[in-house]
Structure formats: structure tokens, C-alpha cells
Amino acid sequence: MNEFSHIDENGNARMVDVSGKAETERFARASGTIRANQNVIDALAANSVPKGDVFAAARIAGIMAAKRTAELIPLCHPLALSNVSIDFKTFAAQNKIRCECSVKLVGKTGAEMEALTGASVALLTIYDMCKALDKGMEIGEIHLEEKSGGKSGVYRRSEK
């Protein structure tokens, strides 16, 4: 029995056939962080980054990325997303910004990859817009926080 849904019986990559699945409400939330120096944290707080409103640009980039995930990840299905939200929280004492991407839809397959892609690209956009202030920024801690809907039901990440 093949444990990997994206591999056929001959070991070839394949797109999973979801045509027989019922449509259900789907939700996924992913998060990640970017660590930066104090200059970046201060500039973000003052909205004085030379390239403009970093969080607005990163929010739009994350939403756009979530919507285009199937163009970036080869075996993902194109999904008609009903909502994508990107939120940021700054932890100044840790020189860290946390990004959270939530995705909703009614469909035959989940939106975990869309949420992960949205969070990742939003963080990459922060890096791009702030790199003149700190080329040593570090993106990480990207993971699925929770998902619901579909055959596998609810998943919530436990703290490690």
C-alpha cells in the first residue's frame, strides 16, 4: 500500500484525484517569524522604512501568494479561496515579527499549503523591503498552526 498520496504505484509523482470527494468547509492557519535588528524593529514601529508601508505590502503579497499557490507548488490543486487574512505581531523585546496567514474555502481539498505559502511570502516581502537596514534578517518557525475540514478533520499544533 502506498502511504504517499502524490506518488503512484510505480513511484511516479502524480496529482491526487479529488473529483470523487465531497466539498466541505476548509480552514487553515499557518505562521512564521522574521528576526531583525533593532533598526528594523524601530523603523517598522515608526512606519519609516524607506520603501514604504512594509506591513501593507507584505499583507498584499501574502494574500496574492496564497491565491497562486498551485502555480508555485507543482502538485497542488488550484483552489477558489473565499478568504485570506494576514496578520502581524511585533515582539520588540525579541526583535521578532510574527506573521499569521489564515485561509478559508469550500472545496474538495485543504488549504494548508496556501496558508503556509501566504505566511512565507509575507515574511519574504518584509525581508525585501527592510534588507537595506539589515541583510542578516532570519526567517523561520514556519509551520501549520491548525486546519479543519475534510476527511482528516481537525488538526491543532501542540507547543513543543
PDB file of N, CA and C in Angstrom, residues 64-125:
ATOM      1  N   MET A  64      -1.759  37.481  -2.207  1.00  0.00           N
ATOM      2  CA  MET A  64      -1.549  37.094  -3.613  1.00  0.00           C
ATOM      3  C   MET A  64      -0.880  35.727  -3.715  1.00  0.00           C
ATOM      4  N   ALA A  65       0.094  35.480  -2.858  1.00  0.00           N
ATOM      5  CA  ALA A  65       0.813  34.199  -2.889  1.00  0.00           C
ATOM      6  C   ALA A  65      -0.116  33.041  -2.541  1.00  0.00           C
ATOM      7  N   ALA A  66      -0.943  33.219  -1.516  1.00  0.00           N
ATOM      8  CA  ALA A  66      -1.885  32.159  -1.144  1.00  0.00           C
ATOM      9  C   ALA A  66      -2.795  31.824  -2.323  1.00  0.00           C
ATOM     10  N   LYS A  67      -3.253  32.845  -3.025  1.00  0.00           N
ATOM     11  CA  LYS A  67      -4.143  32.637  -4.169  1.00  0.00           C
ATOM     12  C   LYS A  67      -3.451  31.935  -5.331  1.00  0.00           C
ATOM     13  N   ARG A  68      -2.122  32.022  -5.399  1.00  0.00           N
ATOM     14  CA  ARG A  68      -1.388  31.455  -6.537  1.00  0.00           C
ATOM     15  C   ARG A  68      -0.537  30.239  -6.155  1.00  0.00           C
ATOM     16  N   THR A  69      -0.836  29.635  -5.046  1.00  0.00           N
ATOM     17  CA  THR A  69      -0.038  28.514  -4.555  1.00  0.00           C
ATOM     18  C   THR A  69       0.079  27.396  -5.584  1.00  0.00           C
ATOM     19  N   ALA A  70      -0.990  27.087  -6.277  1.00  0.00           N
ATOM     20  CA  ALA A  70      -0.954  25.987  -7.255  1.00  0.00           C
ATOM     21  C   ALA A  70       0.021  26.263  -8.396  1.00  0.00           C
ATOM     22  N   GLU A  71       0.360  27.523  -8.623  1.00  0.00           N
ATOM     23  CA  GLU A  71       1.346  27.854  -9.653  1.00  0.00           C
ATOM     24  C   GLU A  71       2.772  27.685  -9.139  1.00  0.00           C
ATOM     25  N   LEU A  72       2.933  27.624  -7.822  1.00  0.00           N
ATOM     26  CA  LEU A  72       4.261  27.542  -7.215  1.00  0.00           C
ATOM     27  C   LEU A  72       4.621  26.132  -6.743  1.00  0.00           C
ATOM     28  N   ILE A  73       3.655  25.412  -6.218  1.00  0.00           N
ATOM     29  CA  ILE A  73       3.859  24.061  -5.690  1.00  0.00           C
ATOM     30  C   ILE A  73       3.278  23.095  -6.729  1.00  0.00           C
ATOM     31  N   PRO A  74       4.111  22.310  -7.370  1.00  0.00           N
ATOM     32  CA  PRO A  74       3.706  21.571  -8.572  1.00  0.00           C
ATOM     33  C   PRO A  74       2.454  20.709  -8.479  1.00  0.00           C
ATOM     34  N   LEU A  75       2.189  20.034  -7.374  1.00  0.00           N
ATOM     35  CA  LEU A  75       1.069  19.099  -7.334  1.00  0.00           C
ATOM     36  C   LEU A  75      -0.136  19.618  -6.555  1.00  0.00           C
ATOM     37  N   CYS A  76      -0.135  20.896  -6.213  1.00  0.00           N
ATOM     38  CA  CYS A  76      -1.281  21.487  -5.515  1.00  0.00           C
ATOM     39  C   CYS A  76      -2.420  21.754  -6.497  1.00  0.00           C
ATOM     40  N   HIS A  77      -3.631  21.583  -6.003  1.00  0.00           N
ATOM     41  CA  HIS A  77      -4.811  21.900  -6.800  1.00  0.00           C
ATOM     42  C   HIS A  77      -5.080  23.397  -6.734  1.00  0.00           C
ATOM     43  N   PRO A  78      -5.519  23.995  -7.835  1.00  0.00           N
ATOM     44  CA  PRO A  78      -5.949  25.400  -7.769  1.00  0.00           C
ATOM     45  C   PRO A  78      -7.225  25.480  -6.924  1.00  0.00           C
ATOM     46  N   LEU A  79      -7.261  26.380  -5.970  1.00  0.00           N
ATOM     47  CA  LEU A  79      -8.409  26.489  -5.076  1.00  0.00           C
ATOM     48  C   LEU A  79      -9.073  27.849  -5.210  1.00  0.00           C
ATOM     49  N   ALA A  80     -10.393  27.849  -5.100  1.00  0.00           N
ATOM     50  CA  ALA A  80     -11.165  29.093  -5.091  1.00  0.00           C
ATOM     51  C   ALA A  80     -11.288  29.534  -3.635  1.00  0.00           C
ATOM     52  N   LEU A  81     -10.333  30.304  -3.179  1.00  0.00           N
ATOM     53  CA  LEU A  81     -10.311  30.730  -1.785  1.00  0.00           C
ATOM     54  C   LEU A  81     -11.400  31.770  -1.535  1.00  0.00           C
ATOM     55  N   SER A  82     -12.104  31.614  -0.425  1.00  0.00           N
ATOM     56  CA  SER A  82     -13.140  32.586  -0.092  1.00  0.00           C
ATOM     57  C   SER A  82     -12.615  33.686   0.821  1.00  0.00           C
ATOM     58  N   ASN A  83     -11.499  33.418   1.513  1.00  0.00           N
ATOM     59  CA  ASN A  83     -10.907  34.435   2.375  1.00  0.00           C
ATOM     60  C   ASN A  83      -9.452  34.092   2.647  1.00  0.00           C
ATOM     61  N   VAL A  84      -8.626  35.124   2.642  1.00  0.00           N
ATOM     62  CA  VAL A  84      -7.233  35.020   3.079  1.00  0.00           C
ATOM     63  C   VAL A  84      -6.975  36.229   3.963  1.00  0.00           C
ATOM     64  N   SER A  85      -6.450  35.983   5.153  1.00  0.00           N
ATOM     65  CA  SER A  85      -6.081  37.114   6.009  1.00  0.00           C
ATOM     66  C   SER A  85      -4.646  36.929   6.488  1.00  0.00           C
ATOM     67  N   ILE A  86      -3.946  38.047   6.553  1.00  0.00           N
ATOM     68  CA  ILE A  86      -2.559  38.077   7.003  1.00  0.00           C
ATOM     69  C   ILE A  86      -2.488  39.062   8.159  1.00  0.00           C
ATOM     70  N   ASP A  87      -1.940  38.611   9.274  1.00  0.00           N
ATOM     71  CA  ASP A  87      -1.796  39.469  10.446  1.00  0.00           C
ATOM     72  C   ASP A  87      -0.356  39.428  10.944  1.00  0.00           C
ATOM     73  N   PHE A  88       0.071  40.524  11.526  1.00  0.00           N
ATOM     74  CA  PHE A  88       1.432  40.646  12.042  1.00  0.00           C
ATOM     75  C   PHE A  88       1.399  41.053  13.503  1.00  0.00           C
ATOM     76  N   LYS A  89       2.355  40.547  14.258  1.00  0.00           N
ATOM     77  CA  LYS A  89       2.542  40.974  15.642  1.00  0.00           C
ATOM     78  C   LYS A  89       4.036  41.143  15.857  1.00  0.00           C
ATOM     79  N   THR A  90       4.411  42.289  16.408  1.00  0.00           N
ATOM     80  CA  THR A  90       5.816  42.570  16.675  1.00  0.00           C
ATOM     81  C   THR A  90       6.134  42.269  18.129  1.00  0.00           C
ATOM     82  N   PHE A  91       7.218  41.559  18.321  1.00  0.00           N
ATOM     83  CA  PHE A  91       7.757  41.274  19.655  1.00  0.00           C
ATOM     84  C   PHE A  91       9.074  42.035  19.751  1.00  0.00           C
ATOM     85  N   ALA A  92       8.981  43.317  20.124  1.00  0.00           N
ATOM     86  CA  ALA A  92      10.141  44.210  20.108  1.00  0.00           C
ATOM     87  C   ALA A  92      11.266  43.716  21.006  1.00  0.00           C
ATOM     88  N   ALA A  93      10.941  43.163  22.147  1.00  0.00           N
ATOM     89  CA  ALA A  93      11.976  42.705  23.084  1.00  0.00           C
ATOM     90  C   ALA A  93      12.785  41.546  22.508  1.00  0.00           C
ATOM     91  N   GLN A  94      12.192  40.817  21.569  1.00  0.00           N
ATOM     92  CA  GLN A  94      12.878  39.685  20.937  1.00  0.00           C
ATOM     93  C   GLN A  94      13.360  40.007  19.522  1.00  0.00           C
ATOM     94  N   ASN A  95      13.150  41.271  19.086  1.00  0.00           N
ATOM     95  CA  ASN A  95      13.488  41.678  17.717  1.00  0.00           C
ATOM     96  C   ASN A  95      12.878  40.718  16.691  1.00  0.00           C
ATOM     97  N   LYS A  96      11.592  40.439  16.868  1.00  0.00           N
ATOM     98  CA  LYS A  96      10.930  39.435  16.045  1.00  0.00           C
ATOM     99  C   LYS A  96       9.549  39.919  15.633  1.00  0.00           C
ATOM    100  N   ILE A  97       9.173  39.599  14.411  1.00  0.00           N
ATOM    101  CA  ILE A  97       7.820  39.838  13.906  1.00  0.00           C
ATOM    102  C   ILE A  97       7.230  38.480  13.565  1.00  0.00           C
ATOM    103  N   ARG A  98       6.010  38.251  14.019  1.00  0.00           N
ATOM    104  CA  ARG A  98       5.305  37.009  13.710  1.00  0.00           C
ATOM    105  C   ARG A  98       4.234  37.316  12.679  1.00  0.00           C
ATOM    106  N   CYS A  99       4.172  36.485  11.657  1.00  0.00           N
ATOM    107  CA  CYS A  99       3.144  36.592  10.629  1.00  0.00           C
ATOM    108  C   CYS A  99       2.226  35.388  10.742  1.00  0.00           C
ATOM    109  N   GLU A 100       0.939  35.637  10.621  1.00  0.00           N
ATOM    110  CA  GLU A 100      -0.041  34.561  10.637  1.00  0.00           C
ATOM    111  C   GLU A 100      -0.921  34.709   9.399  1.00  0.00           C
ATOM    112  N   CYS A 101      -1.096  33.606   8.674  1.00  0.00           N
ATOM    113  CA  CYS A 101      -1.941  33.595   7.475  1.00  0.00           C
ATOM    114  C   CYS A 101      -3.066  32.595   7.687  1.00  0.00           C
ATOM    115  N   SER A 102      -4.309  33.062   7.543  1.00  0.00           N
ATOM    116  CA  SER A 102      -5.488  32.210   7.642  1.00  0.00           C
ATOM    117  C   SER A 102      -6.191  32.158   6.298  1.00  0.00           C
ATOM    118  N   VAL A 103      -6.653  30.966   5.939  1.00  0.00           N
ATOM    119  CA  VAL A 103      -7.273  30.743   4.638  1.00  0.00           C
ATOM    120  C   VAL A 103      -8.571  29.970   4.835  1.00  0.00           C
ATOM    121  N   LYS A 104      -9.626  30.385   4.096  1.00  0.00           N
ATOM    122  CA  LYS A 104     -10.913  29.684   4.139  1.00  0.00           C
ATOM    123  C   LYS A 104     -11.383  29.397   2.717  1.00  0.00           C
ATOM    124  N   LEU A 105     -12.118  28.311   2.579  1.00  0.00           N
ATOM    125  CA  LEU A 105     -12.762  27.976   1.321  1.00  0.00           C
ATOM    126  C   LEU A 105     -13.770  26.867   1.539  1.00  0.00           C
ATOM    127  N   VAL A 106     -14.588  26.628   0.542  1.00  0.00           N
ATOM    128  CA  VAL A 106     -15.410  25.433   0.461  1.00  0.00           C
ATOM    129  C   VAL A 106     -14.869  24.676  -0.734  1.00  0.00           C
ATOM    130  N   GLY A 107     -14.385  23.464  -0.482  1.00  0.00           N
ATOM    131  CA  GLY A 107     -13.771  22.730  -1.584  1.00  0.00           C
ATOM    132  C   GLY A 107     -13.546  21.275  -1.253  1.00  0.00           C
ATOM    133  N   LYS A 108     -12.829  20.609  -2.169  1.00  0.00           N
ATOM    134  CA  LYS A 108     -12.578  19.172  -2.074  1.00  0.00           C
ATOM    135  C   LYS A 108     -11.218  18.839  -1.495  1.00  0.00           C
ATOM    136  N   THR A 109     -10.406  19.842  -1.266  1.00  0.00           N
ATOM    137  CA  THR A 109      -9.077  19.622  -0.695  1.00  0.00           C
ATOM    138  C   THR A 109      -8.703  20.808   0.184  1.00  0.00           C
ATOM    139  N   GLY A 110      -7.814  20.565   1.118  1.00  0.00           N
ATOM    140  CA  GLY A 110      -7.485  21.554   2.133  1.00  0.00           C
ATOM    141  C   GLY A 110      -6.600  22.686   1.653  1.00  0.00           C
ATOM    142  N   ALA A 111      -6.418  23.651   2.531  1.00  0.00           N
ATOM    143  CA  ALA A 111      -5.709  24.881   2.190  1.00  0.00           C
ATOM    144  C   ALA A 111      -4.440  25.066   3.013  1.00  0.00           C
ATOM    145  N   GLU A 112      -3.876  23.968   3.516  1.00  0.00           N
ATOM    146  CA  GLU A 112      -2.667  24.087   4.324  1.00  0.00           C
ATOM    147  C   GLU A 112      -1.526  24.731   3.545  1.00  0.00           C
ATOM    148  N   MET A 113      -1.324  24.291   2.314  1.00  0.00           N
ATOM    149  CA  MET A 113      -0.221  24.832   1.515  1.00  0.00           C
ATOM    150  C   MET A 113      -0.437  26.313   1.207  1.00  0.00           C
ATOM    151  N   GLU A 114      -1.690  26.716   1.021  1.00  0.00           N
ATOM    152  CA  GLU A 114      -1.979  28.121   0.754  1.00  0.00           C
ATOM    153  C   GLU A 114      -1.643  28.981   1.970  1.00  0.00           C
ATOM    154  N   ALA A 115      -1.989  28.504   3.168  1.00  0.00           N
ATOM    155  CA  ALA A 115      -1.672  29.254   4.382  1.00  0.00           C
ATOM    156  C   ALA A 115      -0.159  29.330   4.602  1.00  0.00           C
ATOM    157  N   LEU A 116       0.530  28.224   4.389  1.00  0.00           N
ATOM    158  CA  LEU A 116       1.996  28.215   4.541  1.00  0.00           C
ATOM    159  C   LEU A 116       2.673  29.124   3.511  1.00  0.00           C
ATOM    160  N   THR A 117       2.178  29.096   2.284  1.00  0.00           N
ATOM    161  CA  THR A 117       2.742  29.940   1.228  1.00  0.00           C
ATOM    162  C   THR A 117       2.484  31.410   1.519  1.00  0.00           C
ATOM    163  N   GLY A 118       1.276  31.741   1.959  1.00  0.00           N
ATOM    164  CA  GLY A 118       0.951  33.128   2.283  1.00  0.00           C
ATOM    165  C   GLY A 118       1.847  33.685   3.375  1.00  0.00           C
ATOM    166  N   ALA A 119       2.030  32.922   4.443  1.00  0.00           N
ATOM    167  CA  ALA A 119       2.895  33.376   5.542  1.00  0.00           C
ATOM    168  C   ALA A 119       4.338  33.524   5.069  1.00  0.00           C
ATOM    169  N   SER A 120       4.805  32.559   4.291  1.00  0.00           N
ATOM    170  CA  SER A 120       6.202  32.591   3.822  1.00  0.00           C
ATOM    171  C   SER A 120       6.477  33.799   2.943  1.00  0.00           C
ATOM    172  N   VAL A 121       5.602  34.067   1.997  1.00  0.00           N
ATOM    173  CA  VAL A 121       5.825  35.182   1.074  1.00  0.00           C
ATOM    174  C   VAL A 121       5.652  36.530   1.783  1.00  0.00           C
ATOM    175  N   ALA A 122       4.751  36.611   2.731  1.00  0.00           N
ATOM    176  CA  ALA A 122       4.627  37.848   3.510  1.00  0.00           C
ATOM    177  C   ALA A 122       5.935  38.136   4.240  1.00  0.00           C
ATOM    178  N   LEU A 123       6.533  37.106   4.835  1.00  0.00           N
ATOM    179  CA  LEU A 123       7.808  37.284   5.531  1.00  0.00           C
ATOM    180  C   LEU A 123       8.937  37.627   4.560  1.00  0.00           C
ATOM    181  N   LEU A 124       8.950  36.997   3.397  1.00  0.00           N
ATOM    182  CA  LEU A 124       9.953  37.338   2.384  1.00  0.00           C
ATOM    183  C   LEU A 124       9.816  38.792   1.937  1.00  0.00           C
ATOM    184  N   THR A 125       8.603  39.282   1.883  1.00  0.00           N
ATOM    185  CA  THR A 125       8.369  40.678   1.492  1.00  0.00           C
ATOM    186  C   THR A 125       8.908  41.631   2.552  1.00  0.00           C
TER     187      THR A 125
END
